[in-house]
Amino acid sequence: MASSIESLLAGLSGIDDPIEELQSLKTALLAIPVNALRDSVSGQRFNVIFTLLNSNDREQVELCVDILEHILMALSPVSLAQNYRVELQGGLTHPNEAVKILALTQIGRMVEHPDATTEILNNHDILEAVIRCIGEEKLAVAKQAIQSLSKLSHSKPGLDKLFHTDLLTVMKDVMAKSDTIRYRIYELVVEISSVSPISLGYCANSSLISQLLGELTGDDILIRATAIEMVTTLAHSQHGRQYLAQQGIMDKISNMIRGAETDPLSSLYIPGLVKFFGNLAIMDSPQQVCETYPIFQNKVFEMALDPDPAMIGVALDTLGLVGSTVEGKQVFQKTGEKFKAVLTRMSQLASSGATELRVRSLDAISQLLTLQSEQQTEDLLALTESWFHLLSKQPMDMISNISTQPFPELHCGALRIFSAIASQPWGQKLMINTPSFMEFILDRSTGQTKEAKDAKFELVGTLVCSSTAAEILGSQHYIRLKTYLREGPYYVSAVSIVSTEGAE
């Protein structure tokens, strides 16, 4: 096989129209398993393919890219660095997007390998070209460049090269091209900062982080909204949160929420500020965040009652996120009537809102009602039961009605609420006391999509795994549920197959 590839490569030299030969080479390469391909291509040179990339014929270039993708992935990163460094560097400035992405992908492989990384670190021009790719018009090229540089920064020599040489000046030059490209550099800096306290230190010392934080209070509302997203990502790591706290960013964002009440354009950035604190609450402590920044919780409740769908959606997601924790549930419960009003609103949205808001309401409600078995204290069980009964005078009927509607996402959302209460004794008692409910659970003809079958199977599994289900539901129902679980989510009985064939 190696000899046939060699002869196909030889046949490409000096041809004016190599499309047919390239197609034959591509077919031959695709026929070789990856392991065997490594042996077939080792020791051979593929410069002729790189040369054929220099063409205005799009089909020819795309064939060359397909071929090189197969070949180069079969080579080790060290082999790439030693034999194709110059060719890949040329690919970074090629006019075709696919060639740039090919080169960046392979450079990304090299910087993950200790020995190959040294070759790249010693080649200033390659790294400068990769940074300049962040300024390319095509987002896919920029994303690949960001990914490769992010990998490079996982080592101290990589950090030193990016931040302690004139490559930092190159980054700042690229940033100056436009607002969009500036945020791509911020994206890279935030990714690097998230790796470790040391990498955050490099980024902070470069002044790029402080520049990003300064954008939070800029005059351009859209830029401000984008900056909030970046800062939220930075807060995902503990060292990132500590840094933001030291810089007073939590207080600044809290004040921004407070000041937004007099800003007619606040709807463009308020959702981002709320998401920031929602993520902070989950990663640190819902109680601490809500008590330290009460404006956050008040704003979430206010947004849930707002007529603006964009505000409602973010509020629902945040309520579900924070309320998925025991501490979050307890914080909400302490607000008394305020939260009851919000829960009533969520119920109304789940029953009769726009489809997207109905789905988000159902998901938030299921998160609020979920308790793991080890969390099921008497107080918490009483809390979730009282919340369920606040949804409607007949909450089981309400959720059941939603589950029978011909929208898979609503059907699944309703089933997730039933799964949330299925592990709790009060939920099981409601199920067994609701006429025809157990028949509904065991009926495989309802919900024919894969998602619906999976959601029903999860509900059945939750009931079977509960230590109280056998006693509360009765042995007959429990045995049927265990049979359903054993048969799997997609089981079709022989009787239903025969009746379906007869109908045809």
Short mmCIF file of C-alpha atoms in Angstrom, two decimals, residues 146 149-154 158-159 162-163 171 185-203 234 239:
data_model
loop_
_atom_site.label_atom_id
_atom_site.label_comp_id
_atom_site.label_asym_id
_atom_site.label_seq_id
_atom_site.Cartn_x
_atom_site.Cartn_y
_atom_site.Cartn_z
CA ILE A 146 -7.54 30.80 20.23
CA LEU A 149 -2.72 29.47 21.92
CA SER A 150 -4.76 28.42 24.94
CA LYS A 151 -3.07 24.99 24.81
CA LEU A 152 0.34 26.64 24.50
CA SER A 153 -0.30 28.60 27.71
CA HIS A 154 -0.63 25.43 29.79
CA GLY A 158 4.35 29.07 26.77
CA LEU A 159 3.15 31.77 29.17
CA LEU A 162 3.09 34.96 25.04
CA PHE A 163 3.34 37.55 27.80
CA MET A 171 -1.83 40.70 20.65
CA ILE A 185 -8.43 38.39 22.49
CA TYR A 186 -10.35 38.79 25.75
CA GLU A 187 -11.79 35.30 25.16
CA LEU A 188 -8.24 33.93 24.84
CA VAL A 189 -7.09 35.81 27.95
CA VAL A 190 -10.05 34.55 30.00
CA GLU A 191 -9.41 30.97 28.84
CA ILE A 192 -5.75 31.26 29.83
CA SER A 193 -6.63 32.91 33.18
CA SER A 194 -9.00 30.07 34.05
CA VAL A 195 -6.26 27.42 33.99
CA SER A 196 -4.45 28.35 37.23
CA PRO A 197 -3.65 31.24 39.59
CA ILE A 198 -0.25 31.49 37.91
CA SER A 199 -1.71 31.91 34.42
CA LEU A 200 -4.17 34.48 35.82
CA GLY A 201 -1.17 36.35 37.22
CA TYR A 202 0.43 36.55 33.78
CA CYS A 203 -2.80 37.90 32.26
CA LEU A 234 -13.64 34.22 34.53
CA HIS A 239 -8.97 31.81 41.75
#
